[in-house]
Amino acid sequence: MNLINKMMLSCVKATELMELKEVVPLSIKKKIQLRMHVAMCSGCRNYMKQTKLINKLLNKNFNSTPATPGTDELKTAIIKKL
Protein backbone atom coordinates (compact mmCIF):
# COMPACT_ATOMS: atom_id res chain seq x y z
CA MET A 1 0.00 0.00 0.00
CA ASN A 2 1.39 3.39 -0.88
CA LEU A 3 1.47 6.39 1.42
CA ILE A 4 -1.45 8.22 -0.23
CA ASN A 5 -3.79 5.25 0.22
CA LYS A 6 -2.81 5.02 3.89
CA MET A 7 -3.48 8.72 4.41
CA MET A 8 -6.85 8.93 2.60
CA LEU A 9 -10.04 8.80 4.63
CA SER A 10 -13.52 7.65 3.74
CA CYS A 11 -16.30 10.23 3.94
CA VAL A 12 -17.65 8.48 7.04
CA LYS A 13 -14.30 8.74 8.84
CA ALA A 14 -13.87 12.35 7.67
CA THR A 15 -17.23 13.38 9.12
CA GLU A 16 -16.39 11.60 12.38
CA LEU A 17 -13.17 13.63 12.61
CA MET A 18 -15.06 16.86 11.84
CA GLU A 19 -17.36 16.20 14.77
CA LEU A 20 -14.53 15.03 17.03
CA LYS A 21 -12.45 18.16 16.42
CA GLU A 22 -15.24 20.24 17.97
CA VAL A 23 -14.71 18.37 21.25
CA VAL A 24 -10.99 17.53 21.40
CA PRO A 25 -7.90 18.62 19.44
CA LEU A 26 -6.92 16.26 16.62
CA SER A 27 -3.45 14.81 16.17
CA ILE A 28 -1.31 16.25 13.39
CA LYS A 29 -1.80 13.10 11.30
CA LYS A 30 -5.58 13.28 11.61
CA LYS A 31 -5.58 17.02 10.78
CA ILE A 32 -3.58 16.36 7.62
CA GLN A 33 -5.81 13.44 6.64
CA LEU A 34 -8.92 15.55 7.14
CA ARG A 35 -7.51 18.48 5.15
CA MET A 36 -6.51 16.18 2.29
CA HIS A 37 -9.95 14.61 2.18
CA VAL A 38 -11.86 17.89 2.39
CA ALA A 39 -9.67 19.38 -0.36
CA MET A 40 -10.81 16.64 -2.73
CA CYS A 41 -14.39 15.99 -1.58
CA SER A 42 -17.00 18.69 -2.21
CA GLY A 43 -19.63 16.80 -0.20
CA CYS A 44 -17.47 16.81 2.91
CA ARG A 45 -16.50 20.45 2.31
CA ASN A 46 -20.19 21.35 2.35
CA TYR A 47 -20.77 19.18 5.44
CA MET A 48 -17.91 20.96 7.23
CA LYS A 49 -19.37 24.39 6.42
CA GLN A 50 -22.80 23.33 7.62
CA THR A 51 -21.38 21.83 10.82
CA LYS A 52 -19.45 25.02 11.61
CA LEU A 53 -22.58 27.12 11.06
CA ILE A 54 -24.74 24.85 13.24
CA ASN A 55 -22.16 24.83 16.05
CA LYS A 56 -21.80 28.61 15.87
CA LEU A 57 -25.56 29.10 16.12
CA LEU A 58 -25.93 26.60 18.95
CA ASN A 59 -23.10 28.19 20.93
CA LYS A 60 -24.58 31.65 20.38
CA ASN A 61 -28.06 30.66 21.50
CA PHE A 62 -27.42 28.19 24.30
CA ASN A 63 -24.10 29.15 25.90
CA SER A 64 -25.34 32.59 26.84
CA THR A 65 -27.71 31.28 29.54
CA PRO A 66 -26.21 32.16 32.94
CA ALA A 67 -28.81 30.19 34.92
CA THR A 68 -27.84 27.38 37.28
CA PRO A 69 -29.10 23.86 36.43
CA GLY A 70 -32.20 22.87 38.39
CA THR A 71 -33.44 26.39 38.99
CA ASP A 72 -36.55 28.15 37.82
CA GLU A 73 -34.30 30.62 35.98
CA LEU A 74 -32.98 27.81 33.79
CA LYS A 75 -36.48 26.48 33.08
CA THR A 76 -37.62 29.97 32.10
CA ALA A 77 -34.55 30.49 29.90
CA ILE A 78 -35.12 27.18 28.09
CA ILE A 79 -38.79 27.90 27.49
CA LYS A 80 -37.89 31.36 26.23
CA LYS A 81 -35.34 29.90 23.77
CA LEU A 82 -37.88 27.39 22.48
mmCIF file of C-alpha atoms in Angstrom:
data_model
loop_
_atom_site.group_PDB
_atom_site.id
_atom_site.type_symbol
_atom_site.label_atom_id
_atom_site.label_comp_id
_atom_site.label_asym_id
_atom_site.label_seq_id
_atom_site.Cartn_x
_atom_site.Cartn_y
_atom_site.Cartn_z
ATOM 1 C CA MET A 1 0.000 0.000 0.000
ATOM 2 C CA ASN A 2 1.392 3.386 -0.883
ATOM 3 C CA LEU A 3 1.468 6.394 1.423
ATOM 4 C CA ILE A 4 -1.447 8.219 -0.234
ATOM 5 C CA ASN A 5 -3.787 5.249 0.216
ATOM 6 C CA LYS A 6 -2.809 5.017 3.892
ATOM 7 C CA MET A 7 -3.480 8.725 4.405
ATOM 8 C CA MET A 8 -6.851 8.926 2.602
ATOM 9 C CA LEU A 9 -10.043 8.799 4.634
ATOM 10 C CA SER A 10 -13.516 7.651 3.742
ATOM 11 C CA CYS A 11 -16.295 10.230 3.938
ATOM 12 C CA VAL A 12 -17.647 8.483 7.040
ATOM 13 C CA LYS A 13 -14.302 8.742 8.840
ATOM 14 C CA ALA A 14 -13.867 12.351 7.675
ATOM 15 C CA THR A 15 -17.234 13.380 9.116
ATOM 16 C CA GLU A 16 -16.385 11.600 12.384
ATOM 17 C CA LEU A 17 -13.175 13.633 12.607
ATOM 18 C CA MET A 18 -15.064 16.863 11.842
ATOM 19 C CA GLU A 19 -17.362 16.198 14.774
ATOM 20 C CA LEU A 20 -14.531 15.027 17.026
ATOM 21 C CA LYS A 21 -12.452 18.158 16.425
ATOM 22 C CA GLU A 22 -15.238 20.236 17.968
ATOM 23 C CA VAL A 23 -14.706 18.371 21.245
ATOM 24 C CA VAL A 24 -10.986 17.532 21.402
ATOM 25 C CA PRO A 25 -7.903 18.617 19.438
ATOM 26 C CA LEU A 26 -6.920 16.261 16.621
ATOM 27 C CA SER A 27 -3.454 14.809 16.167
ATOM 28 C CA ILE A 28 -1.308 16.254 13.390
ATOM 29 C CA LYS A 29 -1.799 13.101 11.305
ATOM 30 C CA LYS A 30 -5.577 13.283 11.607
ATOM 31 C CA LYS A 31 -5.578 17.019 10.776
ATOM 32 C CA ILE A 32 -3.576 16.356 7.620
ATOM 33 C CA GLN A 33 -5.807 13.442 6.643
ATOM 34 C CA LEU A 34 -8.921 15.552 7.136
ATOM 35 C CA ARG A 35 -7.515 18.478 5.150
ATOM 36 C CA MET A 36 -6.507 16.182 2.293
ATOM 37 C CA HIS A 37 -9.952 14.607 2.182
ATOM 38 C CA VAL A 38 -11.864 17.895 2.392
ATOM 39 C CA ALA A 39 -9.666 19.381 -0.355
ATOM 40 C CA MET A 40 -10.809 16.639 -2.729
ATOM 41 C CA CYS A 41 -14.392 15.992 -1.577
ATOM 42 C CA SER A 42 -17.001 18.692 -2.214
ATOM 43 C CA GLY A 43 -19.635 16.802 -0.197
ATOM 44 C CA CYS A 44 -17.475 16.809 2.912
ATOM 45 C CA ARG A 45 -16.497 20.451 2.313
ATOM 46 C CA ASN A 46 -20.189 21.351 2.354
ATOM 47 C CA TYR A 47 -20.768 19.182 5.436
ATOM 48 C CA MET A 48 -17.906 20.959 7.229
ATOM 49 C CA LYS A 49 -19.367 24.394 6.415
ATOM 50 C CA GLN A 50 -22.799 23.334 7.624
ATOM 51 C CA THR A 51 -21.377 21.834 10.817
ATOM 52 C CA LYS A 52 -19.449 25.023 11.609
ATOM 53 C CA LEU A 53 -22.578 27.118 11.065
ATOM 54 C CA ILE A 54 -24.738 24.852 13.238
ATOM 55 C CA ASN A 55 -22.160 24.829 16.052
ATOM 56 C CA LYS A 56 -21.800 28.608 15.875
ATOM 57 C CA LEU A 57 -25.563 29.105 16.117
ATOM 58 C CA LEU A 58 -25.929 26.602 18.952
ATOM 59 C CA ASN A 59 -23.099 28.195 20.928
ATOM 60 C CA LYS A 60 -24.577 31.652 20.377
ATOM 61 C CA ASN A 61 -28.063 30.662 21.497
ATOM 62 C CA PHE A 62 -27.423 28.190 24.305
ATOM 63 C CA ASN A 63 -24.105 29.147 25.896
ATOM 64 C CA SER A 64 -25.338 32.591 26.838
ATOM 65 C CA THR A 65 -27.711 31.276 29.544
ATOM 66 C CA PRO A 66 -26.209 32.156 32.942
ATOM 67 C CA ALA A 67 -28.811 30.192 34.922
ATOM 68 C CA THR A 68 -27.843 27.379 37.279
ATOM 69 C CA PRO A 69 -29.104 23.862 36.429
ATOM 70 C CA GLY A 70 -32.201 22.869 38.392
ATOM 71 C CA THR A 71 -33.437 26.389 38.991
ATOM 72 C CA ASP A 72 -36.548 28.148 37.818
ATOM 73 C CA GLU A 73 -34.305 30.622 35.979
ATOM 74 C CA LEU A 74 -32.983 27.807 33.787
ATOM 75 C CA LYS A 75 -36.476 26.482 33.075
ATOM 76 C CA THR A 76 -37.616 29.969 32.100
ATOM 77 C CA ALA A 77 -34.550 30.494 29.900
ATOM 78 C CA ILE A 78 -35.117 27.176 28.094
ATOM 79 C CA ILE A 79 -38.792 27.900 27.491
ATOM 80 C CA LYS A 80 -37.891 31.359 26.229
ATOM 81 C CA LYS A 81 -35.339 29.898 23.775
ATOM 82 C CA LEU A 82 -37.880 27.394 22.476
#
